[in-house]
Short mmCIF file of C-alpha atoms and ligand atoms in Angstrom, two decimals:
data_model
loop_
_atom_site.label_atom_id
_atom_site.label_comp_id
_atom_site.label_asym_id
_atom_site.label_seq_id
_atom_site.Cartn_x
_atom_site.Cartn_y
_atom_site.Cartn_z
CA UNK A 1 -17.35 -18.91 38.09
CA UNK A 2 -14.90 -19.88 35.49
CA UNK A 3 -15.33 -18.82 31.26
CA UNK A 4 -15.46 -22.96 30.46
CA UNK A 5 -14.65 -26.12 31.18
CA UNK A 6 -13.47 -29.06 29.06
CA UNK A 7 -14.59 -32.25 30.94
CA UNK A 8 -13.80 -35.14 30.82
CA UNK A 9 -10.88 -35.32 29.28
CA UNK A 10 -7.10 -37.16 28.91
CA UNK A 11 -5.45 -33.77 29.20
CA UNK A 12 -1.92 -34.31 28.30
CA UNK A 13 0.62 -32.60 30.78
CA UNK A 14 4.49 -31.94 30.73
CA UNK A 15 5.22 -35.11 33.59
CA UNK A 16 1.44 -36.71 32.91
CA UNK A 17 -1.51 -37.05 31.53
CA UNK A 18 -4.83 -36.40 33.88
CA UNK A 19 -8.15 -37.69 34.04
CA UNK A 20 -10.58 -34.11 35.08
CA UNK A 21 -11.80 -31.28 34.72
CA UNK A 22 -9.90 -28.88 32.67
CA UNK A 23 -11.25 -24.93 33.70
CA UNK A 24 -10.46 -22.04 31.88
CA UNK A 25 -10.41 -18.06 33.31
CA UNK A 26 -9.63 -14.72 31.42
CA UNK A 27 -7.70 -16.36 28.40
CA UNK A 28 -5.06 -19.02 30.54
CA UNK A 29 -5.57 -21.97 32.19
CA UNK A 30 -6.99 -21.64 35.41
CA UNK A 31 -7.16 -25.42 37.36
CA UNK A 32 -7.04 -28.85 36.88
CA UNK A 33 -9.67 -31.26 38.96
CA UNK A 34 -11.90 -33.51 39.14
CA UNK A 35 -14.46 -31.68 40.88
CA UNK A 36 -17.34 -30.16 39.38
CA UNK A 37 -16.62 -26.33 39.45
CA UNK A 38 -18.96 -23.51 37.85
CA UNK A 39 -18.35 -22.22 34.75
CA UNK A 40 -19.93 -20.75 31.73
CA UNK A 41 -19.20 -22.57 29.29
CA UNK A 42 -18.82 -26.51 29.40
CA UNK A 43 -17.12 -28.89 26.47
CA UNK A 44 -17.76 -32.70 27.54
CA UNK A 45 -14.39 -34.27 26.11
CA UNK A 46 -16.06 -37.65 26.62
CA UNK A 47 -12.63 -39.32 27.70
CA UNK A 48 -10.68 -37.67 24.17
CA UNK A 49 -7.26 -36.54 24.85
CA UNK A 50 -6.57 -32.56 24.98
CA UNK A 51 -3.20 -31.69 23.92
CA UNK A 52 -1.64 -27.99 24.69
CA UNK A 53 -2.23 -26.09 21.10
CA UNK A 54 0.56 -26.79 19.17
CA UNK A 55 3.69 -24.45 18.42
CA UNK A 56 5.53 -24.26 14.84
CA UNK A 57 8.75 -23.36 14.52
CA UNK A 58 8.78 -23.08 11.06
CA UNK A 59 6.17 -22.50 8.19
CA UNK A 60 5.95 -20.20 5.26
CA UNK A 61 2.84 -17.88 4.35
CA UNK A 62 4.23 -16.40 1.73
CA UNK A 63 2.79 -13.30 2.75
CA UNK A 64 3.39 -10.92 1.95
CA UNK A 65 4.23 -10.76 -1.87
CA UNK A 66 3.97 -15.13 -2.35
CA UNK A 67 0.27 -15.07 -1.88
CA UNK A 68 -1.00 -16.80 -5.24
CA UNK A 69 0.76 -20.22 -2.72
CA UNK A 70 -0.60 -19.11 0.70
CA UNK A 71 -1.71 -16.20 2.46
CA UNK A 72 -1.38 -15.54 6.52
CA UNK A 73 -5.12 -16.16 6.32
CA UNK A 74 -5.39 -19.70 4.80
CA UNK A 75 -2.38 -21.04 6.37
CA UNK A 76 -2.97 -20.19 9.74
CA UNK A 77 -6.73 -21.51 9.11
CA UNK A 78 -4.88 -24.61 8.54
CA UNK A 79 -2.71 -24.35 11.05
CA UNK A 80 -5.52 -24.27 14.03
CA UNK A 81 -8.13 -26.40 11.84
CA UNK A 82 -4.88 -28.73 13.02
CA UNK A 83 -4.45 -28.27 16.43
CA UNK A 84 -1.01 -25.05 15.88
CA UNK A 85 -2.28 -22.05 18.02
CA UNK A 86 1.05 -19.90 17.46
CA UNK A 87 3.22 -20.40 14.43
CA UNK A 88 7.23 -18.73 13.73
CA UNK A 89 6.98 -17.56 10.15
CA UNK A 90 10.00 -17.83 7.84
CA UNK A 91 11.47 -14.32 6.05
CA UNK A 92 10.97 -15.71 2.02
CA UNK A 93 8.72 -13.81 1.48
CA UNK A 94 8.31 -11.05 -1.26
CA UNK A 95 10.40 -8.59 0.07
CA UNK A 96 12.64 -10.45 1.79
CA UNK A 97 11.90 -9.73 5.53
CA UNK A 98 14.31 -8.65 5.93
CA UNK A 99 15.01 -5.02 7.87
CA UNK A 100 12.47 -2.67 9.57
CA UNK A 101 9.87 -2.31 6.88
CA UNK A 102 9.81 -5.52 5.09
CA UNK A 103 9.37 -6.65 8.72
CA UNK A 104 6.56 -4.26 9.81
CA UNK A 105 4.43 -4.62 6.59
CA UNK A 106 4.76 -8.57 7.20
CA UNK A 107 3.09 -7.99 10.96
CA UNK A 108 0.60 -5.83 10.02
CA UNK A 109 -0.57 -8.41 7.02
CA UNK A 110 0.05 -11.05 9.59
CA UNK A 111 -1.70 -9.24 12.47
CA UNK A 112 -5.07 -8.36 9.97
CA UNK A 113 -5.20 -11.48 8.91
CA UNK A 114 -4.11 -14.71 11.07
CA UNK A 115 -6.46 -16.75 13.19
CA UNK A 116 -3.48 -18.14 15.07
CA UNK A 117 -1.10 -16.57 16.93
CA UNK A 118 2.48 -16.16 15.23
CA UNK A 119 5.90 -14.94 15.97
CA UNK A 120 8.37 -13.56 12.21
CA UNK A 121 12.13 -13.94 12.00
CA UNK A 122 14.29 -11.62 9.89
CA UNK A 123 16.24 -13.52 7.29
CA UNK A 124 19.84 -12.92 8.17
CA UNK A 125 21.76 -11.69 4.73
CA UNK A 126 25.76 -11.51 3.77
CA UNK A 127 25.21 -8.11 4.36
CA UNK A 128 22.79 -7.52 7.03
CA UNK A 129 24.86 -9.03 10.15
CA UNK A 130 25.90 -5.33 11.08
CA UNK A 131 22.20 -4.39 11.90
CA UNK A 132 20.92 -7.66 13.18
CA UNK A 133 21.29 -5.46 16.89
CA UNK A 134 18.52 -2.54 15.42
CA UNK A 135 16.83 -5.17 14.45
CA UNK A 136 15.83 -6.82 17.88
CA UNK A 137 13.80 -3.47 18.55
CA UNK A 138 11.47 -5.28 16.15
CA UNK A 139 11.36 -8.60 18.34
CA UNK A 140 11.79 -11.33 15.97
CA UNK A 141 11.94 -14.85 17.26
CA UNK A 142 15.49 -15.43 15.69
CA UNK A 143 17.15 -14.95 12.33
CA UNK A 144 17.46 -17.33 9.18
CA UNK A 145 20.14 -18.28 7.43
CA UNK A 146 20.71 -20.53 3.99
CA UNK A 147 23.46 -22.76 3.30
CA UNK A 148 22.98 -23.60 -0.11
CA UNK A 149 20.70 -21.77 -3.05
CA UNK A 150 17.30 -20.22 -2.41
CA UNK A 151 15.46 -18.51 -5.35
CA UNK A 152 13.89 -16.53 -2.32
CA UNK A 153 16.75 -15.41 0.21
CA UNK A 154 20.35 -14.98 -0.54
CA UNK A 155 22.78 -18.12 0.36
CA UNK A 156 25.68 -17.24 2.95
CA UNK A 157 28.84 -18.38 2.75
CA UNK A 158 30.34 -19.44 6.01
CA UNK A 159 32.81 -16.01 6.63
CA UNK A 160 29.15 -14.55 6.77
CA UNK A 161 27.95 -16.88 8.58
CA UNK A 162 29.92 -16.49 11.20
CA UNK A 163 29.83 -12.48 11.50
CA UNK A 164 25.76 -12.88 11.40
CA UNK A 165 26.20 -15.64 14.28
CA UNK A 166 28.37 -13.49 16.13
CA UNK A 167 26.33 -10.91 16.34
CA UNK A 168 23.17 -12.73 16.96
CA UNK A 169 25.25 -14.28 20.13
CA UNK A 170 25.94 -10.14 20.46
CA UNK A 171 22.03 -9.73 20.62
CA UNK A 172 21.20 -12.74 22.68
CA UNK A 173 19.04 -14.06 19.97
CA UNK A 174 19.33 -16.66 17.66
CA UNK A 175 19.88 -18.21 14.60
CA UNK A 176 17.72 -20.83 12.82
CA UNK A 177 19.86 -22.25 10.05
CA UNK A 178 18.40 -24.75 7.00
CA UNK A 179 21.20 -26.94 6.15
CA UNK A 180 22.95 -28.17 3.01
CA UNK A 181 26.13 -28.23 1.09
CA UNK A 182 25.90 -25.49 -1.59
CA UNK A 183 29.11 -26.81 -3.75
CA UNK A 184 28.42 -30.25 -3.26
CA UNK A 185 24.69 -29.69 -4.47
CA UNK A 186 25.26 -27.70 -7.35
CA UNK A 187 28.26 -30.10 -8.60
CA UNK A 188 25.79 -32.70 -8.28
CA UNK A 189 23.36 -31.56 -10.06
CA UNK A 190 25.32 -30.44 -12.70
CA UNK A 191 26.65 -33.79 -12.89
CA UNK A 192 23.49 -35.45 -12.85
CA UNK A 193 21.52 -32.91 -15.28
CA UNK A 194 25.12 -34.08 -17.69
CA UNK A 195 23.72 -37.60 -17.43
CA UNK A 196 20.37 -36.80 -18.27
CA UNK A 197 18.38 -37.46 -15.59
CA UNK A 198 15.10 -35.41 -14.10
CA UNK A 199 13.09 -37.86 -11.99
CA UNK A 200 12.52 -37.89 -8.77
CA UNK A 201 15.45 -40.53 -7.92
CA UNK A 202 17.91 -37.96 -10.09
CA UNK A 203 16.40 -35.04 -7.80
CA UNK A 204 17.78 -37.44 -4.14
CA UNK A 205 20.58 -38.04 -5.42
CA UNK A 206 21.48 -34.63 -6.25
CA UNK A 207 21.25 -33.47 -2.87
CA UNK A 208 22.71 -36.92 -0.81
CA UNK A 209 21.94 -37.20 3.54
CA UNK A 210 25.94 -35.62 3.56
CA UNK A 211 25.41 -32.71 1.21
CA UNK A 212 23.06 -31.54 4.38
CA UNK A 213 25.38 -33.57 7.36
CA UNK A 214 28.19 -31.66 6.28
CA UNK A 215 26.40 -28.50 6.23
CA UNK A 216 25.06 -29.28 9.69
CA UNK A 217 28.55 -30.69 11.08
CA UNK A 218 29.66 -26.77 9.69
CA UNK A 219 26.69 -25.04 11.08
CA UNK A 220 27.37 -26.95 14.73
CA UNK A 221 31.37 -25.87 14.74
CA UNK A 222 30.92 -22.75 13.52
CA UNK A 223 27.95 -21.91 16.13
CA UNK A 224 29.93 -23.15 19.16
CA UNK A 225 33.02 -20.57 18.16
CA UNK A 226 30.53 -18.35 17.94
CA UNK A 227 28.82 -19.57 21.18
CA UNK A 228 25.14 -18.87 19.52
CA UNK A 229 21.86 -20.45 20.29
CA UNK A 230 22.00 -22.18 16.97
CA UNK A 231 18.87 -24.41 15.62
CA UNK A 232 18.93 -26.35 13.04
CA UNK A 233 15.85 -26.69 11.01
CA UNK A 234 14.39 -29.38 9.23
CA UNK A 235 17.13 -32.79 10.09
CA UNK A 236 15.98 -35.31 7.23
CA UNK A 237 18.22 -37.63 8.88
CA UNK A 238 19.07 -39.36 12.54
CA UNK A 239 23.01 -38.57 11.85
CA UNK A 240 21.92 -34.85 11.05
CA UNK A 241 20.02 -35.04 14.46
CA UNK A 242 22.81 -36.73 15.76
CA UNK A 243 25.72 -33.65 15.46
CA UNK A 244 23.27 -31.86 16.90
CA UNK A 245 22.36 -33.71 20.00
CA UNK A 246 26.31 -34.36 20.58
CA UNK A 247 26.78 -30.58 20.86
CA UNK A 248 23.68 -30.15 23.62
CA UNK A 249 25.22 -33.06 25.62
CA UNK A 250 28.30 -31.08 25.72
CA UNK A 251 26.42 -28.07 26.81
CA UNK A 252 26.28 -25.84 23.70
CA UNK A 253 22.78 -24.21 23.41
CA UNK A 254 21.91 -26.17 19.94
CA UNK A 255 18.64 -27.65 18.84
CA UNK A 256 17.23 -29.33 15.80
CA UNK A 257 13.66 -29.83 14.25
CA UNK A 258 13.12 -32.57 11.86
CA UNK A 259 9.93 -32.00 9.32
CA UNK A 260 6.83 -34.01 9.27
CA UNK A 261 7.31 -35.20 5.68
CA UNK A 262 10.63 -37.12 6.96
CA UNK A 263 8.50 -39.26 9.05
CA UNK A 264 6.07 -40.24 6.87
CA UNK A 265 7.11 -40.33 3.13
CA UNK A 266 11.00 -41.19 1.31
CA UNK A 267 11.74 -41.40 -1.61
CA UNK A 268 10.30 -44.03 -3.05
CA UNK A 269 7.41 -41.85 -1.84
CA UNK A 270 8.81 -38.97 -4.27
CA UNK A 271 9.75 -41.39 -7.61
CA UNK A 272 5.32 -42.08 -7.28
CA UNK A 273 3.72 -38.28 -6.36
CA UNK A 274 6.34 -36.85 -8.58
CA UNK A 275 6.68 -33.01 -7.83
CA UNK A 276 4.23 -32.12 -4.97
CA UNK A 277 6.61 -34.25 -3.17
CA UNK A 278 9.52 -32.81 -3.83
CA UNK A 279 11.33 -30.52 -1.20
CA UNK A 280 14.74 -29.33 0.35
CA UNK A 281 16.52 -31.27 1.44
CA UNK A 282 14.60 -33.99 -0.54
CA UNK A 283 12.47 -37.08 0.82
CA UNK A 284 15.46 -40.17 1.85
CA UNK A 285 15.87 -43.38 1.41
CA UNK A 286 13.48 -45.72 2.50
CA UNK A 287 13.73 -46.97 6.10
CA UNK A 288 14.94 -43.80 6.60
CA UNK A 289 11.17 -42.65 8.80
CA UNK A 290 12.22 -45.69 11.06
CA UNK A 291 15.54 -44.84 11.99
CA UNK A 292 14.02 -40.49 12.65
CA UNK A 293 11.03 -41.88 15.33
CA UNK A 294 13.87 -43.95 16.93
CA UNK A 295 16.15 -41.22 17.30
CA UNK A 296 13.06 -39.11 18.40
CA UNK A 297 12.86 -42.08 21.41
CA UNK A 298 16.64 -41.76 22.27
CA UNK A 299 15.96 -37.74 22.59
CA UNK A 300 18.09 -36.80 19.68
CA UNK A 301 15.58 -34.10 18.43
CA UNK A 302 14.15 -31.72 19.85
CA UNK A 303 10.88 -30.44 18.29
CA UNK A 304 9.17 -31.56 15.43
CA UNK A 305 7.94 -29.01 12.74
CA UNK A 306 6.34 -28.71 9.38
CA UNK A 307 8.10 -26.45 7.12
CA UNK A 308 4.94 -26.09 5.54
CA UNK A 309 6.01 -24.29 2.65
CA UNK A 310 3.17 -23.31 -0.49
CA UNK A 311 3.39 -23.52 -4.08
CA UNK A 312 0.20 -22.81 -6.48
CA UNK A 313 -0.44 -26.05 -8.55
CA UNK A 314 1.26 -25.01 -11.73
CA UNK A 315 4.58 -23.77 -10.55
CA UNK A 316 4.79 -27.59 -8.73
CA UNK A 317 3.12 -28.95 -12.05
CA UNK A 318 6.30 -27.01 -13.59
CA UNK A 319 8.02 -30.23 -12.92
CA UNK A 320 6.20 -33.40 -14.38
CA UNK A 321 8.47 -33.33 -16.74
CA UNK A 322 11.25 -32.58 -15.32
CA UNK A 323 12.40 -32.34 -11.50
CA UNK A 324 14.62 -28.97 -11.92
CA UNK A 325 11.55 -27.28 -12.95
CA UNK A 326 10.04 -27.77 -9.46
CA UNK A 327 10.10 -25.25 -6.83
CA UNK A 328 10.73 -27.34 -3.20
CA UNK A 329 7.88 -27.46 -0.54
CA UNK A 330 5.30 -29.35 -0.03
CA UNK A 331 1.42 -28.34 1.98
CA UNK A 332 1.68 -30.39 5.55
CA UNK A 333 0.25 -27.82 8.17
CA UNK A 334 -3.32 -28.77 7.95
CA UNK A 335 -2.62 -32.54 8.86
CA UNK A 336 0.44 -32.68 10.51
CA UNK A 337 -0.22 -33.34 13.98
CA UNK A 338 -3.39 -36.26 13.45
CA UNK A 339 -0.74 -38.37 11.24
CA UNK A 340 2.37 -37.49 13.93
CA UNK A 341 0.08 -38.13 17.19
CA UNK A 342 -1.90 -41.37 15.22
CA UNK A 343 1.48 -42.78 13.95
CA UNK A 344 3.55 -41.63 17.56
CA UNK A 345 1.12 -43.92 19.63
CA UNK A 346 0.81 -46.67 17.45
CA UNK A 347 4.73 -46.56 18.02
CA UNK A 348 4.47 -45.95 22.00
CA UNK A 349 5.64 -43.05 22.11
CA UNK A 350 4.23 -41.48 25.20
CA UNK A 351 2.10 -38.81 24.59
CA UNK A 352 3.22 -36.36 26.81
CA UNK A 353 6.84 -36.86 24.20
CA UNK A 354 4.34 -36.18 21.46
CA UNK A 355 3.17 -33.28 23.36
CA UNK A 356 6.65 -31.78 24.03
CA UNK A 357 7.98 -32.43 20.12
CA UNK A 358 5.15 -30.39 19.01
CA UNK A 359 4.16 -27.49 21.66
CA UNK A 360 6.71 -27.75 24.72
CA UNK A 361 9.78 -27.97 23.83
CA UNK A 362 9.57 -25.11 20.32
CA UNK A 363 7.87 -22.93 23.11
CA UNK A 364 10.78 -23.30 25.34
CA UNK A 365 13.52 -23.12 22.88
CA UNK A 366 11.88 -19.97 21.48
CA UNK A 367 11.92 -18.41 25.55
CA UNK A 368 7.24 -18.55 25.12
CA UNK A 369 6.95 -21.12 27.39
CA UNK A 370 5.35 -21.20 30.00
CA UNK A 371 3.01 -18.85 28.30
CA UNK A 372 2.81 -20.57 25.19
CA UNK A 373 3.81 -24.97 24.54
CA UNK A 374 2.39 -26.24 27.95
CA UNK A 375 -0.73 -26.95 29.63
CA UNK A 376 0.12 -25.53 32.97
CA UNK A 377 -2.00 -23.07 35.42
CA UNK A 378 -1.48 -18.94 34.69
CA UNK A 379 -0.64 -20.62 30.88
CA UNK A 380 -2.20 -19.07 27.25
CA UNK A 381 -5.03 -22.00 27.13
CA UNK A 382 -4.00 -22.83 24.09
CA UNK A 383 -5.11 -26.17 23.41
CA UNK A 384 -7.04 -28.98 21.06
CA UNK A 385 -9.59 -31.71 21.36
CA UNK A 386 -8.58 -34.76 19.84
CA UNK A 387 -10.17 -38.00 18.82
CA UNK A 388 -7.48 -40.81 18.86
CA UNK A 389 -10.38 -42.95 17.43
CA UNK A 390 -11.33 -41.29 14.66
CA UNK A 391 -10.75 -42.52 10.99
CA UNK A 392 -10.25 -40.34 8.13
CA UNK A 393 -8.86 -40.36 4.69
CA UNK A 394 -6.14 -37.21 3.68
CA UNK A 395 -8.09 -35.11 1.15
CA UNK A 396 -7.00 -32.01 -0.27
CA UNK A 397 -10.39 -30.53 -0.93
CA UNK A 398 -11.85 -30.79 2.60
CA UNK A 399 -8.50 -28.24 3.42
CA UNK A 400 -8.15 -24.75 4.30
CA UNK A 401 -4.51 -24.28 1.51
CA UNK A 402 -4.93 -22.10 -0.81
CA UNK A 403 -3.69 -24.94 -3.26
CA UNK A 404 -5.48 -27.36 -2.63
CA UNK A 405 -3.22 -30.32 -3.14
CA UNK A 406 -0.57 -32.08 -0.49
CA UNK A 407 1.46 -35.06 -1.04
CA UNK A 408 -0.15 -36.89 1.84
CA UNK A 409 -3.60 -37.11 -0.28
CA UNK A 410 -5.10 -40.47 0.10
CA UNK A 411 -3.33 -41.32 3.40
CA UNK A 412 -5.15 -43.25 6.05
CA UNK A 413 -5.11 -41.14 9.72
CA UNK A 414 -6.07 -42.70 12.45
CA UNK A 415 -6.98 -39.37 14.95
CA UNK A 416 -8.64 -35.76 14.48
CA UNK A 417 -8.32 -32.35 15.47
CA UNK A 418 -12.27 -31.87 16.46
CA UNK A 419 -11.85 -28.17 18.07
CA UNK A 420 -8.37 -25.99 18.50
CA UNK A 421 -9.01 -23.32 21.14
CA UNK A 422 -6.18 -20.27 21.54
CA UNK A 423 -6.61 -18.21 24.80
CA UNK A 424 -9.36 -19.69 25.90
CA UNK A 425 -11.45 -18.53 22.65
CA UNK A 426 -12.57 -21.59 20.23
CA UNK A 427 -10.46 -21.09 17.35
CA UNK A 428 -12.01 -24.48 15.15
CA UNK A 429 -14.35 -26.28 15.40
CA UNK A 430 -14.89 -29.70 12.87
CA UNK A 431 -17.51 -31.05 11.56
CA UNK A 432 -16.98 -33.62 8.29
CA UNK A 433 -15.81 -33.30 6.07
CA UNK A 434 -14.01 -30.02 6.78
CA UNK A 435 -14.67 -27.90 10.23
CA UNK A 436 -14.96 -23.86 10.65
CA UNK A 437 -13.34 -21.39 11.57
CA UNK A 438 -15.28 -19.39 14.43
CA UNK A 439 -12.63 -16.00 14.94
CA UNK A 440 -12.25 -13.58 11.71
CA UNK A 441 -9.49 -12.75 10.47
CA UNK A 442 -7.04 -11.03 12.58
CA UNK A 443 -7.46 -12.44 16.04
CA UNK A 444 -4.63 -14.07 16.35
CA UNK A 445 -1.99 -12.03 17.96
CA UNK A 446 2.38 -11.09 17.66
CA UNK A 447 4.23 -13.19 20.19
CA UNK A 448 7.21 -10.92 20.40
CA UNK A 449 10.51 -12.56 20.66
CA UNK A 450 12.32 -12.85 23.55
CA UNK A 451 15.89 -13.48 23.64
CA UNK A 452 17.76 -16.19 25.51
CA UNK A 453 15.91 -19.83 25.78
CA UNK A 454 14.14 -22.27 28.82
CA UNK A 455 15.03 -25.32 27.27
CA UNK A 456 16.43 -28.23 28.68
ZN1 ZN B 1 11.89 -24.14 5.54
#
């Protein structure tokens, strides 16, 4: 007797899509069959699509310390409502997640509040690389470093980055790097400020494409020298992704994610929307979205993360008069997958490739596959039912975000998450205009970081 069957579904597997019944037992995928087998609970997919639960390698839930913008409960509710069942949370919280007490504090807050499974990053700072080995006992999913200034985490200089990479290589962990050239940004920002400009275009000009891909090139160079596993976060341009793709093709364990907003918004949207579309790196020139989609098609982008990075409405509104007064980051986690899948289908990207981008590849890169990231027998029954035909309009009031704003407001979407399961338990059920979280805070479990990777 199975615990659950999802009947008559287009099941997105790793190599192909099967029209069949999907069976779950003891929280795991147990069988895919066209036969009718006995199950305690039955859900009729009625020909809709079942995707593996998405694995988001890049979220900011602001917990602990910055919870006016979001917390682990609201952030994870928005995640599962968007089909994301596992999240890797960044260390830019207060206190900074950089040592044992701060890591354990975050872990306990998340364990109490999260409805999604979660892995946690540690910060690589200018002075903690000598402690990387001992910090591995905490089982972080990896270490995060910034090559440019951030208000929440100290940036590392090249030598410090190399030292950290060597230590992380010795620990067989991985490093995720925010790549922007700090000197260039500082110089250009001052120059542009002096000229009196403070509109979104000024911000885009202060952090040009080349300030990003130069830093990606440098991070890749250092990673090759150190031999470390490097994950380049949120590449906004195909040029950055190509640098990684070439290193990867040469046999180096280097991967790259792009962020959802770069696939859907551009600098003209930023000019129109204002501070609520301000992020780092910034939105790029019109046409960049299409070029990123082409990079996805060519296989040069490993995966897509959300980089969901909430701030309060008041904090964002500070930038109405001047972009220099706004913290960078956007709310997007709840609508990310419906947008990605809807647009992917429109662009004839195979469903199996979309599943790779949002679930399988991040799971492989962070070595939690096949427990996570794919509909595979024996893996955790993390999945979501998706209606590819339902049309709706994004309204931030109908999200679980603690702060009801998103730069995607008003955008029309084709396709909607109808139901999400985590380890075989329903965690979200859709209803217009906003569905229900069907588990208690704390249902989400800690995902221990594992060394190595099973990425191709
Ligand atoms: Zn981020």
